[in-house]
């Protein structure tokens, strides 16, 4: 595991965008696994800038997002499809047919989960999986549990995740309680896993995920088993990591 400790959120964003940009230049049809949330916002902004100012070409790039709320349609402002359009897809030359996000309005949600896993099988591995981490160390909506879930599945959001996500909604009651989430196989079957984290609120999750026991109680800890991981975290998010203190 390579850990890049950066000064702040902006540096984290630029570093992640630099890695993604370099991949897209060397492999124009790269398959990117992408997250939503506040952590990747700066990275998406920088990728948009690289597209406009440095001709970074996304015309052949394919993307697979990690999750979507159940019950929110594509055009609901808090849906993850709307998020991706607003923060990335509308600002780069990506073909929206090459972008994949679970359908939160699917009539048969189990069937939708199987359809989504089939996309991973069709593409093979993602070339790069960008991922954030929850304060409870969830990755995508793989919440702390008794076992890891490999497949795309219906995830029940924990109270702490609902609390964290309510900032995007007018009322806590509006936060969906369930989501379709890629499972651990989808996340781990990537060539390069890039985890980004900033702020002291993530310090415990980062320390446990990078240095604690590998356990489904700390979903992020599974990344320790991946052969090619880059963690990009600011000093606040790294503050509880033993290596950071001894460096
Ligand atoms: P955040 O969410 O980027 O909004 O902090 C991360 C996550 O919950 O995975």
Coordinates of C-alpha atoms and ligand atoms in Angstrom, one line a residue:
X1 CA 0.0 0.0 0.0
X2 CA 1.3 3.4 -1.0
X3 CA 0.2 6.2 1.3
X4 CA 0.5 9.8 0.1
X5 CA 0.1 12.3 2.9
X6 CA -0.8 15.7 1.5
X7 CA -1.3 19.1 3.1
X8 CA -5.0 19.5 2.4
X9 CA -8.1 18.7 0.5
X10 CA -7.0 20.6 -2.6
X11 CA -3.7 18.7 -2.8
X12 CA -5.5 15.4 -2.4
X13 CA -7.9 16.3 -5.2
X14 CA -5.1 17.4 -7.6
X15 CA -3.1 14.2 -6.8
X16 CA -6.0 11.9 -7.5
X17 CA -6.9 13.8 -10.7
X18 CA -3.2 13.6 -11.8
X19 CA -3.3 9.8 -11.5
X20 CA -6.6 9.5 -13.3
X21 CA -5.5 11.9 -16.0
X22 CA -2.3 10.0 -16.6
X23 CA -4.2 6.7 -16.9
X24 CA -6.7 8.2 -19.4
X25 CA -3.9 9.6 -21.6
X26 CA -2.1 6.2 -21.7
X27 CA -5.4 4.2 -22.0
X28 CA -8.1 6.3 -23.7
X29 CA -10.7 3.6 -23.3
X30 CA -10.0 3.1 -19.6
X31 CA -12.7 1.8 -17.3
X32 CA -13.0 4.0 -14.2
X33 CA -14.9 3.0 -11.1
X34 CA -16.2 6.3 -9.6
X35 CA -17.7 7.4 -6.3
X36 CA -20.0 10.2 -5.3
X37 CA -19.8 12.2 -2.0
X38 CA -18.0 15.4 -1.1
X39 CA -14.5 13.9 -1.1
X40 CA -14.2 13.5 -4.9
X41 CA -15.6 16.9 -5.8
X42 CA -12.3 18.6 -6.2
X43 CA -10.9 15.7 -8.2
X44 CA -13.9 15.9 -10.6
X45 CA -13.4 19.7 -10.9
X46 CA -9.7 19.2 -11.8
X47 CA -10.6 16.5 -14.3
X48 CA -13.0 19.0 -16.0
X49 CA -10.3 21.6 -16.0
X50 CA -7.8 19.1 -17.6
X51 CA -10.4 18.4 -20.2
X52 CA -10.9 22.0 -21.1
X53 CA -7.4 23.3 -20.8
X54 CA -5.3 20.3 -21.5
X55 CA -7.4 18.4 -24.0
X56 CA -7.9 15.4 -21.7
X57 CA -10.1 13.2 -23.8
X58 CA -12.9 11.2 -22.2
X59 CA -14.7 10.2 -25.5
X60 CA -13.8 6.5 -25.1
X61 CA -13.7 6.3 -21.3
X62 CA -16.2 4.0 -19.6
X63 CA -17.3 4.5 -16.0
X64 CA -19.0 2.4 -13.4
X65 CA -20.4 4.2 -10.4
X66 CA -20.5 2.5 -7.0
X67 CA -24.0 3.1 -5.9
X68 CA -27.4 4.7 -6.2
X69 CA -30.2 5.4 -3.7
X70 CA -33.3 3.2 -4.1
X71 CA -36.4 5.2 -4.9
X72 CA -34.7 8.3 -6.5
X73 CA -35.1 8.7 -10.2
X74 CA -32.2 9.8 -12.5
X75 CA -33.4 13.4 -12.5
X76 CA -33.9 13.7 -8.7
X77 CA -31.4 16.3 -7.6
X78 CA -30.0 14.0 -4.9
X79 CA -29.7 11.0 -7.1
X80 CA -26.2 9.9 -7.8
X81 CA -26.8 10.1 -11.6
X82 CA -27.7 13.8 -11.1
X83 CA -24.6 14.2 -8.9
X84 CA -22.3 12.8 -11.6
X85 CA -23.9 14.9 -14.3
X86 CA -23.6 18.0 -12.3
X87 CA -20.0 17.5 -11.1
X88 CA -18.4 15.6 -13.9
X89 CA -20.2 14.2 -16.9
X90 CA -21.7 17.6 -18.0
X91 CA -18.2 19.1 -18.0
X92 CA -16.2 16.5 -20.0
X93 CA -16.7 14.9 -23.4
X94 CA -17.8 11.5 -22.1
X95 CA -20.5 9.5 -23.9
X96 CA -23.3 9.1 -21.4
X97 CA -24.0 5.6 -22.9
X98 CA -20.6 4.6 -21.5
X99 CA -21.5 5.7 -18.0
X100 CA -23.1 3.2 -15.6
X101 CA -25.0 3.9 -12.4
X102 CA -27.5 1.5 -10.8
X103 CA -31.1 2.3 -11.6
X104 CA -32.6 3.2 -8.2
X105 CA -36.1 3.1 -9.8
X106 CA -35.8 -0.5 -11.1
X107 CA -39.1 -2.5 -10.6
X108 CA -37.1 -5.6 -9.7
X109 CA -34.2 -4.4 -7.6
X110 CA -32.6 -7.8 -7.3
X111 CA -32.6 -8.1 -11.0
X112 CA -31.0 -4.7 -11.3
X113 CA -28.2 -5.9 -9.0
X114 CA -27.6 -8.9 -11.2
X115 CA -27.6 -6.6 -14.3
X116 CA -25.1 -4.3 -12.7
X117 CA -22.7 -7.2 -11.8
X118 CA -22.9 -8.3 -15.4
X119 CA -21.4 -4.9 -16.4
X120 CA -18.3 -5.7 -14.4
X121 CA -18.1 -9.2 -16.0
X122 CA -18.5 -7.6 -19.5
X123 CA -15.7 -5.1 -18.9
X124 CA -13.5 -7.3 -16.9
X125 CA -11.7 -5.4 -14.2
X126 CA -11.8 -1.6 -13.8
X127 CA -8.5 0.0 -14.5
X128 CA -8.8 2.3 -11.6
X129 CA -11.3 2.5 -8.7
X130 CA -11.5 5.9 -7.0
X131 CA -13.1 5.6 -3.6
X132 CA -13.9 7.6 -0.6
X133 CA -14.6 6.3 2.9
X134 CA -17.4 6.8 5.4
X135 CA -16.8 7.9 9.0
X136 CA -17.8 4.4 10.0
X137 CA -15.2 3.1 7.4
X138 CA -17.9 2.0 4.9
X139 CA -16.8 1.8 1.3
X140 CA -19.6 2.4 -1.3
X141 CA -22.6 1.4 0.9
X142 CA -20.9 -1.7 2.3
X143 CA -21.6 -0.9 5.9
X144 CA -20.0 -2.6 8.9
X145 CA -21.4 -6.1 9.1
X146 CA -20.7 -9.7 10.2
X147 CA -19.4 -10.6 6.7
X148 CA -18.3 -9.0 3.5
X149 CA -20.8 -9.0 0.6
X150 CA -19.2 -9.7 -2.7
X151 CA -22.1 -9.0 -5.1
X152 CA -24.0 -5.8 -5.9
X153 CA -26.8 -5.8 -3.4
X154 CA -29.5 -3.9 -1.6
X155 CA -27.8 -2.0 1.3
X156 CA -29.6 -0.8 4.4
X157 CA -28.0 2.5 5.4
X158 CA -26.8 2.7 9.0
X159 CA -28.0 5.6 11.2
X160 CA -24.5 7.2 11.0
X161 CA -24.6 7.1 7.2
X162 CA -28.1 8.6 7.2
X163 CA -26.8 11.3 9.6
X164 CA -23.8 12.0 7.4
X165 CA -25.9 12.2 4.2
X166 CA -28.7 14.3 5.5
X167 CA -26.7 17.4 4.7
X168 CA -27.7 17.0 1.1
X169 CA -31.5 16.8 1.9
X170 CA -33.9 19.3 3.4
X171 CA -35.0 16.8 6.1
X172 CA -33.4 13.7 7.6
X173 CA -36.7 11.9 6.7
X174 CA -36.0 12.4 3.0
X175 CA -32.8 10.5 3.0
X176 CA -33.5 7.1 1.4
X177 CA -32.9 4.2 3.8
X178 CA -31.7 1.8 1.2
X179 CA -29.4 1.9 -1.8
X180 CA -28.1 -0.4 -4.5
X181 CA -24.4 -0.8 -3.8
X182 CA -21.6 -2.5 -5.6
X183 CA -20.1 -5.3 -3.4
X184 CA -16.6 -5.9 -2.3
X185 CA -15.7 -7.9 -5.4
X186 CA -16.6 -5.0 -7.7
X187 CA -14.5 -2.7 -5.6
X188 CA -11.6 -5.0 -5.2
X189 CA -11.5 -6.3 -8.8
X190 CA -9.7 -3.2 -10.0
X191 CA -6.1 -2.9 -11.2
X192 CA -5.5 0.2 -9.1
X193 CA -7.5 1.1 -6.0
X194 CA -7.2 4.8 -5.1
X195 CA -8.7 5.8 -1.7
X196 CA -9.1 9.5 -1.0
X197 CA -9.8 11.0 2.5
X198 CA -9.6 14.3 4.1
X199 CA -10.5 15.9 7.4
X200 CA -10.1 14.6 11.0
X201 CA -13.6 13.1 10.8
X202 CA -12.1 10.4 8.7
X203 CA -9.0 9.8 10.8
X204 CA -10.3 6.8 12.7
X205 CA -11.7 5.2 9.6
X206 CA -8.4 5.7 7.7
X207 CA -6.3 4.4 10.6
X208 CA -8.4 1.3 11.1
X209 CA -8.7 0.6 7.4
X210 CA -5.0 1.0 6.6
X211 CA -3.5 -0.5 9.8
X212 CA -6.1 -2.4 11.8
X213 CA -7.3 -6.0 11.5
X214 CA -9.0 -6.9 8.3
X215 CA -12.6 -7.4 9.3
X216 CA -16.1 -6.7 7.9
X217 CA -16.7 -4.6 11.0
X218 CA -14.4 -2.1 9.2
X219 CA -15.3 -2.6 5.6
X220 CA -12.4 -0.3 4.4
X221 CA -9.9 -2.7 6.0
X222 CA -10.4 -5.1 3.0
X223 CA -8.2 -2.7 0.9
X224 CA -5.2 -4.1 2.8
X225 CA -5.6 -7.3 0.7
X226 CA -5.4 -5.5 -2.6
X227 CA -2.0 -5.7 -4.3
X228 CA -2.0 -2.1 -5.7
X229 CA -3.5 0.5 -3.5
X230 CA -2.8 4.2 -3.3
X231 CA -4.2 6.1 -0.3
X232 CA -4.2 9.9 -0.7
X233 CA -5.0 11.6 2.6
X234 CA -4.5 14.9 4.2
X235 CA -2.6 15.3 7.5
X236 CA -5.9 15.5 9.4
X237 CA -7.2 12.3 8.0
X238 CA -3.8 10.6 8.6
X239 CA -3.5 11.9 12.2
X240 CA -4.3 8.6 13.9
X241 CA -2.1 6.5 11.7
X242 CA 1.0 5.2 13.5
X243 CA 3.2 5.5 10.4
X244 CA 2.3 9.1 10.1
X245 CA 3.5 9.8 13.6
X246 CA 6.7 7.9 13.3
X247 CA 7.6 9.3 9.9
Ligands
LIG1 P1 -18.0 11.8 1.7 O1 -18.5 10.4 1.8 O2 -17.0 11.9 0.6 O3 -19.2 12.7 1.4 O4 -17.3 12.1 3.0 C1 -17.7 9.3 1.7 C2 -18.4 8.0 1.8 O5 -19.4 8.0 2.5 O6 -18.0 7.0 1.2

